[in-house]
Amino acid sequence: MGATISRLADKPNLWPWLLLTPLALYLAVFFAVPLFDVAVMSFTEPSLSFANYERVLTGKLYQQVFMNTFMTAGLVTLSCLLVGYPLAYLMNHVTRRTAMLILLLVTMSFWTSFLVRTYAWMVLLGNNGPVVAFLAAIGVDPAPQLLFTRFSSTLAMVHILAPYMIMNIYTVMQKIDPVLIRSAESLGARGWSLFRHVYLPLTAPGIANGCVLVFVICIGFYVTPVLLGSPREQMVAGLIGTQIEEFLAFGMGSAMAIILLVITLAILAVYHRRFGLDKLWG
Amino acid sequence: MNSYLEIKNITKRFGDFTALHEVSLAVEKGEFVTFLGPSGSGKTTTLMIIAGFEKATSGDVLVQGQSLSGLAPYQRNIGIVFQNYALFPHKTAADNVYFPLQMRGYGRGEGLEKAAEMLDLVGLKGFGDRYPKELSGGQQQRVALARALVFEPSLLLLDEPLGALDKNLREQMQIEIKRIQRRLGVTTVFVTHDQSEAMSMSDRIVVFEQGRIQQAASPLDVYHRPKTRFVAGFVGESNLIPARITDAAAGKADSPVLGNCEVKANGAADGQDVTLLIRPEHIRLSREPVDGRKNARMQVDTIVNYGDNALVMGRVGDLNMRARVLGRDVIILEEGDECCISWLPESVFVIEQ
């Protein structure tokens, strides 16, 4: 008995790691190897050089697409925050039943495939859709172009990504000790000053989490901007798709993908240093 | 002349449950009053009604003759220290203390200066830049106290603030709180379920039970002259002995177990059923009966020796009795022995209810 215990204590126990093997193998074969392949291609296609990176980093068009991507992601993140924060606040200040109902609606949209949601927006915003009909009915005729604009792709991405923001902020709000709010009231705080000096700072971790998640997912978003967005205002993921599908420029596509990956990792690294990545999923 | 703080006939119902029955109390300016009672006795509810976080079903609270009923918590100008301090984790100690001043329109320079003075007063000079999580429990407690006092509140309310501290620190903080309270002269209501805390800190103890005030009196009065059996049992250790007054004028009572006892009747009438209170430290142990004292034979069941003192528990007839004696006096005894216990007639206090 004693011997068994000391043996267990001396040798590192490898069994738990064994449980990870299937997942590790899967990730290696279907994620790490292809990713490595992409990284290699970015330097070797069509010939071994940094030419792809040079073109991406110095080309006006590419710079513009990256700028456009960040601007769109920033706009989407901000919109998600403006939509999500009040909703999360509401969920924390209504009865439990109502809160659950709102949560159900939020998660229901979350569980619906974003392809489906994207097509739903196409129907809603299309030329024969209800929004155009409504605008016509109130006298806005001809209705402005809604579909295939930055507006439509941003709107759809906000819809798709808002649940990440809402859930993150909602969780943090739920954990706020109500005694802190009472305490602030007893010290003379109310309304806006209470919100600005106490409530908002206490929810800051949720805001940071939500914004990082939404931003990071958004800069790599492919389907929605491609299907709903303006072809003149492409985002990086769309451009990568075009490079590979239409021009068979694997090297250029790979270089852009790697740059996008590095940027994403950099954002997450900064976040990790400030807050800790383990907190990102609540 | 009105008292500084007046609680008038406060009743609080939660659905069918009545948490407070017609509670009334008057507190003088500068007084340190402790609400003492078991959990669910109504002490915290009363505190929350004073603070404005609970609304009384009926009754009123007045400070300096002004009703607080219509005022929200943020309008009441009352400093509160909560059980877990409730410091703002995103603010430094100095900013926490500055917060109530900020809410009152103080500029940052002047406000932080006052905050630093207050931190100095509570013994935290130089700790202003620390965040709450970088402070120990006792230090957080001091910050909370400074924050509740810095805006010169009309009342200071303390809601079991020492519960989370270990014993040594708790005693130290008791002395500290008392010192600061005296220095500032702020009228204070302290809520606790710890009777020794109540005894050591208060000018007056208000004992709550089942939503009613059982007694409001000085600590020594509550200890030596409890009004009810509950108070006698809750504050300090006690031997409670059922008896009947036989001759009030001559100070005689009859107990089924102890027989005839000399007592001070304290206004109880002949033939009235009462409870006799004898504090364990008033009981002496001996081998043989002692002259001039009431004697009884006790079967010793348990001896707990704390070193300096010892608790001896046993039975007299079917009555459980306990004696607290000096540690050295107990070495002659063993569990299972029979011994003599005795007390002076003036150690017996008659409780009418």
XYZ file of C-alpha atoms in Angstrom:
635
model
C 0.000 0.000 0.000
C 2.652 2.489 1.074
C 4.799 1.448 -1.844
C 1.949 2.034 -4.287
C 1.362 5.515 -2.971
C 5.013 6.490 -3.137
C 5.271 5.047 -6.629
C 2.274 7.119 -7.712
C 3.786 10.187 -6.166
C 7.205 9.688 -7.736
C 6.239 8.972 -11.314
C 4.256 11.499 -13.295
C 0.903 9.948 -13.999
C 0.473 9.710 -17.752
C -3.034 8.282 -17.828
C -4.947 11.562 -17.961
C -2.862 12.613 -20.950
C -3.837 9.442 -22.747
C -7.448 10.644 -22.707
C -6.375 13.639 -24.751
C -4.820 11.516 -27.505
C -7.848 11.208 -29.818
C -8.440 14.936 -29.763
C -4.741 15.713 -30.101
C -4.471 13.364 -33.102
C -7.524 14.907 -34.709
C -6.200 18.418 -34.238
C -2.788 17.412 -35.534
C -4.093 15.834 -38.712
C -6.874 18.261 -39.549
C -5.610 21.501 -38.072
C -1.895 21.669 -37.292
C -0.638 19.952 -40.431
C -2.823 21.952 -42.877
C -1.951 25.151 -41.027
C 1.724 24.315 -41.310
C 1.169 23.607 -44.973
C -0.393 27.041 -45.413
C 2.543 28.633 -43.613
C 5.005 26.805 -45.884
C 3.041 27.735 -49.026
C 3.115 31.403 -48.067
C 6.901 31.300 -48.478
C 7.255 28.812 -51.323
C 4.478 29.550 -53.806
C 5.327 30.151 -56.551
C 9.026 30.224 -55.485
C 10.957 30.371 -52.229
C 10.899 34.029 -51.141
C 9.237 36.702 -49.020
C 7.647 38.121 -52.143
C 4.087 37.257 -51.099
C 4.430 39.050 -47.778
C 6.081 41.992 -49.461
C 3.202 42.343 -51.883
C 0.546 41.994 -49.207
C 2.197 44.434 -46.829
C 3.041 47.074 -49.415
C 0.226 46.722 -51.929
C -2.336 49.537 -51.734
C -5.253 47.196 -52.402
C -4.259 44.733 -49.718
C -3.608 47.436 -47.139
C -7.013 48.843 -47.898
C -8.671 45.448 -47.449
C -6.954 44.967 -44.090
C -7.974 48.484 -43.018
C -11.495 47.805 -44.175
C -11.533 44.557 -42.202
C -10.455 46.286 -38.993
C -12.894 49.120 -39.501
C -15.755 46.697 -40.071
C -14.740 44.523 -37.119
C -14.488 47.626 -34.952
C -17.893 48.839 -36.066
C -19.440 45.404 -35.506
C -17.835 45.151 -32.046
C -19.057 48.596 -31.056
C -22.560 47.865 -32.337
C -22.641 44.528 -30.493
C -21.623 46.366 -27.324
C -24.282 49.036 -27.763
C -26.951 46.410 -28.415
C -25.664 43.805 -25.954
C -24.923 45.880 -22.872
C -28.435 47.268 -22.361
C -29.931 43.858 -23.092
C -27.638 42.121 -20.598
C -28.478 44.838 -18.078
C -32.172 44.297 -18.706
C -31.773 40.542 -18.242
C -30.243 41.221 -14.834
C -33.005 43.540 -13.729
C -36.191 41.709 -14.704
C -37.783 38.676 -13.088
C -36.015 35.370 -13.504
C -38.711 34.134 -15.883
C -38.367 37.075 -18.220
C -34.581 36.848 -18.053
C -34.756 33.184 -19.053
C -37.077 34.040 -21.919
C -34.676 36.665 -23.261
C -31.781 34.271 -22.782
C -33.693 31.645 -24.734
C -34.275 34.065 -27.610
C -30.617 35.070 -27.613
C -29.344 31.495 -27.552
C -31.907 30.349 -30.113
C -30.461 32.786 -32.596
C -27.021 31.604 -31.430
C -27.832 27.971 -32.237
C -29.241 28.704 -35.675
C -26.615 28.156 -38.365
C -25.156 31.496 -39.385
C -25.582 30.500 -43.010
C -29.318 30.295 -42.384
C -29.252 33.621 -40.588
C -27.288 35.168 -43.430
C -29.841 33.976 -46.004
C -32.621 35.223 -43.746
C -31.112 38.705 -43.946
C -30.928 38.387 -47.726
C -34.648 37.744 -47.801
C -35.437 40.548 -45.340
C -33.279 43.180 -47.018
C -33.779 42.073 -50.642
C -35.502 44.210 -53.234
C -38.742 42.261 -52.801
C -38.346 41.984 -49.044
C -40.467 43.441 -46.232
C -38.005 46.230 -45.364
C -38.060 47.707 -48.849
C -41.846 47.305 -48.952
C -42.135 49.103 -45.622
C -39.882 51.930 -46.777
C -41.952 52.255 -49.926
C -45.146 52.362 -47.859
C -43.910 55.288 -45.775
C -42.855 57.139 -48.880
C -39.157 56.312 -49.200
C -39.339 55.393 -52.828
C -37.170 54.245 -54.423
C -35.726 52.605 -51.328
C -31.950 52.879 -50.944
C -29.851 49.843 -51.829
C -29.780 47.740 -48.644
C -28.430 44.393 -49.717
C -24.787 43.957 -50.792
C -23.668 47.020 -48.871
C -21.457 47.519 -45.860
C -24.685 48.215 -43.965
C -26.215 44.798 -44.678
C -23.060 42.830 -43.888
C -22.438 44.795 -40.698
C -26.037 44.371 -39.597
C -25.939 40.615 -40.172
C -22.592 40.216 -38.409
C -23.862 42.189 -35.417
C -26.840 39.858 -35.314
C -24.625 36.786 -35.505
C -21.988 37.942 -33.023
C -24.114 39.845 -30.493
C -24.850 36.681 -28.456
C -21.119 36.355 -27.644
C -21.170 39.879 -26.299
C -24.464 39.457 -24.438
C -23.493 36.212 -22.746
C -20.113 37.541 -21.640
C -21.528 40.727 -20.182
C -24.546 38.961 -18.694
C -22.325 36.478 -16.834
C -20.172 39.227 -15.370
C -23.200 41.303 -14.373
C -24.716 38.303 -12.659
C -21.636 37.884 -10.512
C -21.721 41.455 -9.212
C -22.310 41.402 -5.476
C -25.554 43.340 -4.871
C -24.060 44.535 -1.587
C -21.563 46.595 -3.613
C -24.447 48.456 -5.206
C -26.136 48.960 -1.838
C -22.880 50.144 -0.434
C -22.506 52.674 -3.255
C -26.056 53.906 -2.607
C -25.397 54.278 1.103
C -22.366 56.393 0.219
C -24.544 58.754 -1.770
C -24.347 57.396 -5.319
C -27.381 57.153 -7.564
C -28.398 56.879 -11.170
C -25.745 57.880 -13.663
C -22.946 58.454 -11.129
C -23.533 55.030 -9.604
C -23.452 53.480 -13.049
C -20.347 55.338 -14.197
C -18.253 54.939 -11.050
C -19.340 51.526 -9.818
C -21.488 49.435 -12.124
C -19.687 50.088 -15.391
C -16.167 49.438 -14.007
C -17.402 46.255 -12.371
C -18.698 45.015 -15.714
C -15.519 46.045 -17.568
C -14.131 42.478 -17.635
C -17.279 41.331 -19.427
C -17.009 44.178 -21.905
C -13.351 43.336 -22.568
C -14.151 39.635 -23.020
C -17.066 40.290 -25.318
C -15.197 42.850 -27.420
C -12.120 40.654 -27.882
C -14.211 37.649 -28.856
C -16.404 39.552 -31.276
C -13.490 41.428 -32.823
C -11.338 38.330 -33.249
C -14.163 36.297 -34.769
C -15.161 39.205 -36.965
C -11.782 39.871 -38.593
C -11.790 36.289 -39.871
C -15.437 36.237 -40.932
C -15.996 34.815 -44.404
C -19.550 33.785 -45.298
C -21.605 36.777 -44.209
C -19.497 39.589 -45.698
C -19.062 37.586 -48.905
C -22.778 36.914 -49.312
C -24.203 40.172 -47.970
C -21.424 42.724 -48.287
C -20.421 45.083 -51.010
C -17.969 43.486 -53.473
C -16.047 46.774 -53.465
C -15.530 46.629 -49.718
C -14.113 43.167 -49.267
C -12.766 41.813 -45.997
C -9.563 39.812 -45.670
C -11.196 36.391 -45.492
C -13.191 37.136 -48.646
C -10.064 38.309 -50.441
C -8.211 35.129 -49.447
C -11.103 33.151 -50.901
C -10.941 35.128 -54.146
C -7.173 34.715 -54.405
C -7.394 30.968 -54.053
C -10.625 30.215 -55.888
C -10.362 32.639 -58.761
C -6.672 33.305 -59.243
C -5.290 30.054 -57.810
C -2.758 32.310 -56.054
C -2.115 29.933 -53.174
C 0.988 31.770 -52.065
C -0.741 35.146 -51.787
C -3.790 33.625 -50.090
C -1.584 31.785 -47.606
C 0.474 34.883 -46.801
C -2.690 36.859 -46.050
C -4.034 34.005 -43.926
C -0.822 33.888 -41.916
C -0.835 37.663 -41.401
C -4.439 37.445 -40.215
C -3.479 34.615 -37.865
C -0.552 36.591 -36.437
C -2.782 39.622 -35.846
C -5.380 37.462 -34.110
C -2.761 35.823 -31.924
C -1.302 39.226 -31.101
C -4.702 40.493 -29.928
C -5.214 37.394 -27.818
C -1.680 37.697 -26.407
C -2.297 41.274 -25.307
C -5.604 40.189 -23.788
C -3.900 37.298 -22.037
C -1.285 39.547 -20.460
C -3.943 41.929 -19.229
C -6.747 39.590 -18.113
C -5.768 35.945 -18.652
C -7.085 33.889 -21.542
C -8.778 31.388 -19.255
C -11.353 34.084 -18.462
C -12.298 34.606 -22.093
C -15.099 32.057 -22.059
C -16.551 33.273 -18.777
C -36.566 66.633 24.272
C -36.308 64.170 21.437
C -33.594 61.567 21.249
C -31.061 61.730 18.414
C -32.279 58.553 16.728
C -35.814 57.352 17.313
C -37.280 54.098 16.088
C -41.021 54.271 16.486
C -43.278 51.213 16.458
C -41.659 49.530 13.508
C -43.424 46.468 12.170
C -42.088 44.547 9.194
C -43.985 41.762 7.475
C -42.714 39.532 4.703
C -45.926 37.938 3.420
C -47.383 36.043 6.380
C -44.186 36.235 8.361
C -43.794 39.104 10.781
C -40.100 39.867 11.125
C -40.511 42.815 13.485
C -43.311 43.469 15.971
C -43.755 47.092 17.005
C -40.089 47.739 17.688
C -39.332 51.055 19.405
C -36.033 52.445 20.595
C -34.447 55.788 21.342
C -30.717 56.363 20.929
C -28.840 59.397 22.246
C -26.274 61.366 20.287
C -22.842 59.760 20.388
C -24.163 56.535 21.862
C -22.776 53.151 20.786
C -25.741 50.790 20.680
C -25.469 47.111 19.829
C -28.283 45.035 18.381
C -27.665 41.558 19.718
C -29.616 38.454 18.851
C -29.546 35.123 17.046
C -29.933 35.059 13.279
C -33.511 35.750 12.231
C -34.229 37.752 15.378
C -34.874 40.967 13.456
C -31.695 42.883 14.285
C -30.426 43.075 10.719
C -33.897 43.863 9.364
C -34.085 46.798 11.766
C -30.654 47.972 10.614
C -31.696 47.726 6.960
C -34.834 49.750 7.690
C -32.705 52.479 9.272
C -30.394 52.379 6.233
C -33.361 52.547 3.862
C -32.762 49.244 2.062
C -35.903 47.759 3.581
C -39.216 49.529 3.987
C -41.059 49.141 7.260
C -44.643 47.898 6.935
C -45.546 50.481 9.544
C -43.730 52.767 11.943
C -41.083 55.407 11.442
C -37.412 56.174 11.923
C -36.364 59.679 12.905
C -32.950 61.281 13.137
C -32.903 64.578 15.046
C -36.663 64.655 14.834
C -36.696 64.297 11.024
C -38.449 61.292 9.523
C -36.316 59.192 7.181
C -39.311 57.404 5.657
C -39.455 59.353 2.427
C -35.714 59.277 1.833
C -33.838 56.859 -0.438
C -30.637 55.292 0.923
C -28.449 57.754 -0.998
C -30.269 60.695 0.614
C -29.942 59.500 4.195
C -26.317 60.382 4.870
C -25.756 57.215 6.876
C -22.415 55.401 6.878
C -22.613 51.632 6.687
C -19.941 48.984 7.086
C -21.197 45.752 5.548
C -20.406 42.235 6.630
C -17.908 41.609 3.834
C -16.811 45.256 3.722
C -18.161 45.754 0.165
C -15.105 47.691 -0.949
C -15.029 48.551 -4.640
C -12.479 46.135 -6.082
C -11.617 48.451 -8.984
C -10.695 51.366 -6.754
C -7.667 51.854 -4.519
C -8.151 52.254 -0.780
C -7.842 56.033 -1.129
C -10.339 56.131 -4.006
C -12.748 53.956 -2.051
C -12.627 56.433 0.822
C -12.807 59.368 -1.597
C -15.917 57.914 -3.280
C -18.593 59.284 -0.909
C -16.909 62.696 -1.076
C -16.831 62.504 -4.858
C -20.587 61.809 -4.785
C -20.972 64.934 -2.670
C -19.203 67.108 -5.199
C -15.757 67.370 -3.597
C -12.872 68.013 -5.982
C -10.304 65.285 -6.337
C -7.506 67.164 -4.568
C -9.483 68.150 -1.491
C -11.338 64.818 -1.423
C -8.206 62.701 -1.533
C -6.683 64.854 1.186
C -9.654 64.166 3.467
C -9.545 60.488 2.495
C -5.856 60.331 3.457
C -6.618 61.941 6.824
C -9.321 59.378 7.463
C -7.089 56.473 6.445
C -4.532 57.876 8.840
C -7.112 57.902 11.628
C -7.986 54.237 11.095
C -4.302 53.328 11.150
C -3.707 52.858 7.433
C -1.295 55.667 6.707
C 0.523 54.912 3.462
C -1.889 52.219 2.298
C -3.933 54.510 0.054
C -2.503 53.183 -3.195
C -3.337 49.554 -2.481
C -6.264 47.785 -4.078
C -8.638 45.907 -1.759
C -7.310 42.531 -2.861
C -3.833 43.610 -1.782
C -5.058 44.265 1.764
C -5.629 41.834 4.621
C -9.102 41.290 6.083
C -8.402 43.628 8.975
C -7.050 46.324 6.675
C -10.067 46.044 4.355
C -12.216 46.437 7.438
C -10.414 49.657 8.322
C -10.841 51.006 4.787
C -14.557 50.234 4.944
C -14.761 52.045 8.259
C -12.885 55.057 6.912
C -15.174 55.133 3.862
C -18.286 55.035 6.049
C -17.025 57.869 8.264
C -15.254 60.267 5.916
C -18.422 62.118 4.903
C -19.401 62.827 8.514
C -22.561 60.712 8.450
C -25.396 61.345 10.865
C -25.240 57.662 11.875
C -22.763 54.830 11.586
C -24.234 51.370 11.049
C -22.064 48.277 11.382
C -23.543 45.016 10.124
C -21.627 42.152 11.760
C -18.389 43.651 10.478
C -16.075 41.431 12.496
C -17.571 38.067 11.591
C -14.979 37.236 8.941
C -11.932 37.977 11.089
C -10.000 35.545 13.257
C -10.215 35.840 17.019
C -7.120 37.941 17.778
C -7.800 40.370 14.975
C -11.418 40.604 16.046
C -10.463 41.694 19.542
C -8.017 44.205 18.153
C -10.663 45.621 15.803
C -13.206 45.838 18.639
C -10.845 48.152 20.477
C -10.045 50.090 17.295
C -13.677 50.639 16.340
C -14.475 51.786 19.850
C -11.509 54.183 19.841
C -12.469 55.722 16.494
C -16.142 55.945 17.444
C -15.302 57.790 20.675
C -12.868 60.082 18.917
C -15.440 61.136 16.309
C -18.432 60.948 18.636
C -20.563 59.413 15.903
C -23.826 57.782 16.945
C -23.369 54.106 16.143
C -25.560 51.051 15.743
C -23.644 47.803 15.714
C -25.257 44.484 14.795
C -23.807 41.226 16.038
C -24.742 37.784 17.275
C -21.569 37.632 19.343
C -22.410 38.476 22.942
C -18.834 39.075 24.048
C -18.441 41.620 21.247
C -21.634 43.295 22.421
C -20.463 43.302 26.046
C -17.052 44.785 25.337
C -18.038 47.517 22.887
C -21.446 48.895 23.729
C -22.828 51.725 25.773
C -26.099 49.898 25.519
C -27.160 46.471 24.304
C -30.511 45.860 22.645
C -31.346 42.163 22.732
C -33.587 40.984 19.899
C -35.515 37.771 19.728
C -38.255 36.745 17.310
C -38.760 40.257 16.057
C -39.099 41.831 19.464
C -36.778 43.795 21.709
C -36.319 41.682 24.817
C -34.233 44.189 26.693
C -32.365 47.416 26.061
C -29.907 48.226 28.805
C -26.243 48.731 29.643
C -24.016 45.665 29.152
C -23.693 45.067 32.900
C -27.445 45.381 33.408
C -28.110 42.946 30.599
C -25.623 40.544 32.124
C -26.529 40.823 35.804
C -30.174 41.832 35.574
C -31.611 40.181 32.477
C -35.303 40.803 32.019
C -36.177 37.483 30.416
C -34.976 33.899 30.410
C -33.938 34.361 26.793
C -31.653 37.283 27.614
C -30.133 35.405 30.547
C -29.454 32.402 28.338
C -28.189 34.333 25.325
C -25.860 36.742 27.084
C -23.179 34.847 28.939
C -23.417 31.428 30.502
C -26.191 30.806 32.930
C -27.824 28.402 35.337
C -31.571 28.835 35.079
C -33.559 27.282 37.887
C -37.367 27.155 38.017
C -38.746 28.323 41.363
C -41.711 29.936 43.093
C -41.606 33.000 45.329
C -42.844 32.009 48.761
C -42.202 35.212 50.653
C -41.245 38.207 48.575
C -40.741 40.538 51.552
C -38.340 38.169 53.302
C -36.676 37.170 50.030
C -37.588 33.511 50.033
C -38.212 31.205 47.117
C -38.790 27.517 46.782
C -37.243 25.401 44.072
C -38.274 21.799 43.411
C -34.643 20.799 43.136
C -32.773 23.139 45.449
C -35.427 23.555 48.128
C -35.595 26.870 49.953
C -33.429 29.642 48.570
C -32.724 33.149 49.688
C -33.247 35.607 46.876
C -33.864 39.257 46.161
C -37.424 39.170 44.893
C -37.053 42.267 42.589
C -40.748 42.980 42.720
C -42.032 39.475 42.099
C -45.135 38.683 44.121
C -45.765 35.874 46.585
C -46.699 32.655 44.823
C -45.329 33.804 41.467
C -43.482 31.291 39.321
C -40.068 32.682 38.417
C -36.684 31.624 37.133
C -33.594 31.970 39.280
C -30.393 32.968 37.518
C -27.018 32.052 38.927
C -24.011 32.893 36.778
C -21.512 29.986 36.681
C -18.657 32.171 37.946
C -20.613 32.851 41.158
C -20.602 29.183 42.068
C -17.843 27.820 44.251
C -16.799 24.168 44.478
C -15.940 22.456 47.741
C -15.787 19.010 49.325
C -18.022 19.968 52.236
C -20.870 22.477 52.585
C -19.744 26.050 53.309
C -21.334 28.163 56.030
C -23.126 31.347 54.999
C -23.777 30.122 51.486
C -26.525 28.127 49.834
C -25.145 24.624 49.291
C -26.131 21.769 46.995
C -24.507 18.483 46.023
C -23.558 18.096 42.402
C -22.686 15.010 40.395
C -19.805 16.053 38.113
C -20.229 14.902 34.498
C -17.712 16.913 32.499
C -14.724 19.069 33.294
C -13.303 21.332 30.617
C -10.046 22.896 31.750
C -8.937 25.985 29.817
C -5.828 26.500 31.954
C -6.679 29.802 33.576
C -10.243 28.759 34.220
C -12.307 25.603 34.059
C -15.905 24.765 33.291
C -17.445 22.089 35.486
C -20.734 20.653 34.271
C -22.888 18.325 36.294
C -26.287 17.620 37.765
C -28.090 18.601 40.898
C -31.048 16.222 41.002
C -32.375 16.379 37.435
C -31.140 19.941 36.929
C -28.090 20.633 34.760
C -25.707 23.046 36.432
C -22.432 24.555 35.395
C -19.742 26.288 37.406
C -16.836 28.321 36.147
C -13.923 28.251 38.563
C -10.224 29.018 38.553
C -8.222 26.396 36.710
C -6.186 25.475 39.773
C -9.350 24.855 41.853
C -10.482 22.004 39.685
C -7.486 19.668 39.926
C -8.865 17.974 43.036
C -11.951 16.911 41.053
C -12.521 14.157 38.549
C -15.411 13.464 36.255
C -17.872 11.193 38.075
C -17.054 12.689 41.504
C -19.662 14.229 43.726
C -18.898 17.615 45.193
C -20.501 20.535 46.912
C -21.488 23.683 45.029
C -22.376 26.851 46.852
C -23.254 30.487 46.243
C -24.139 33.626 48.125
C -27.787 34.689 48.305
C -26.999 37.948 46.511
C -25.715 35.983 43.521
C -29.226 34.793 42.809
C -31.208 36.999 40.456
C -34.935 36.537 39.982
C -36.282 36.642 36.429
C -40.007 37.121 36.297
C -40.610 35.979 32.724
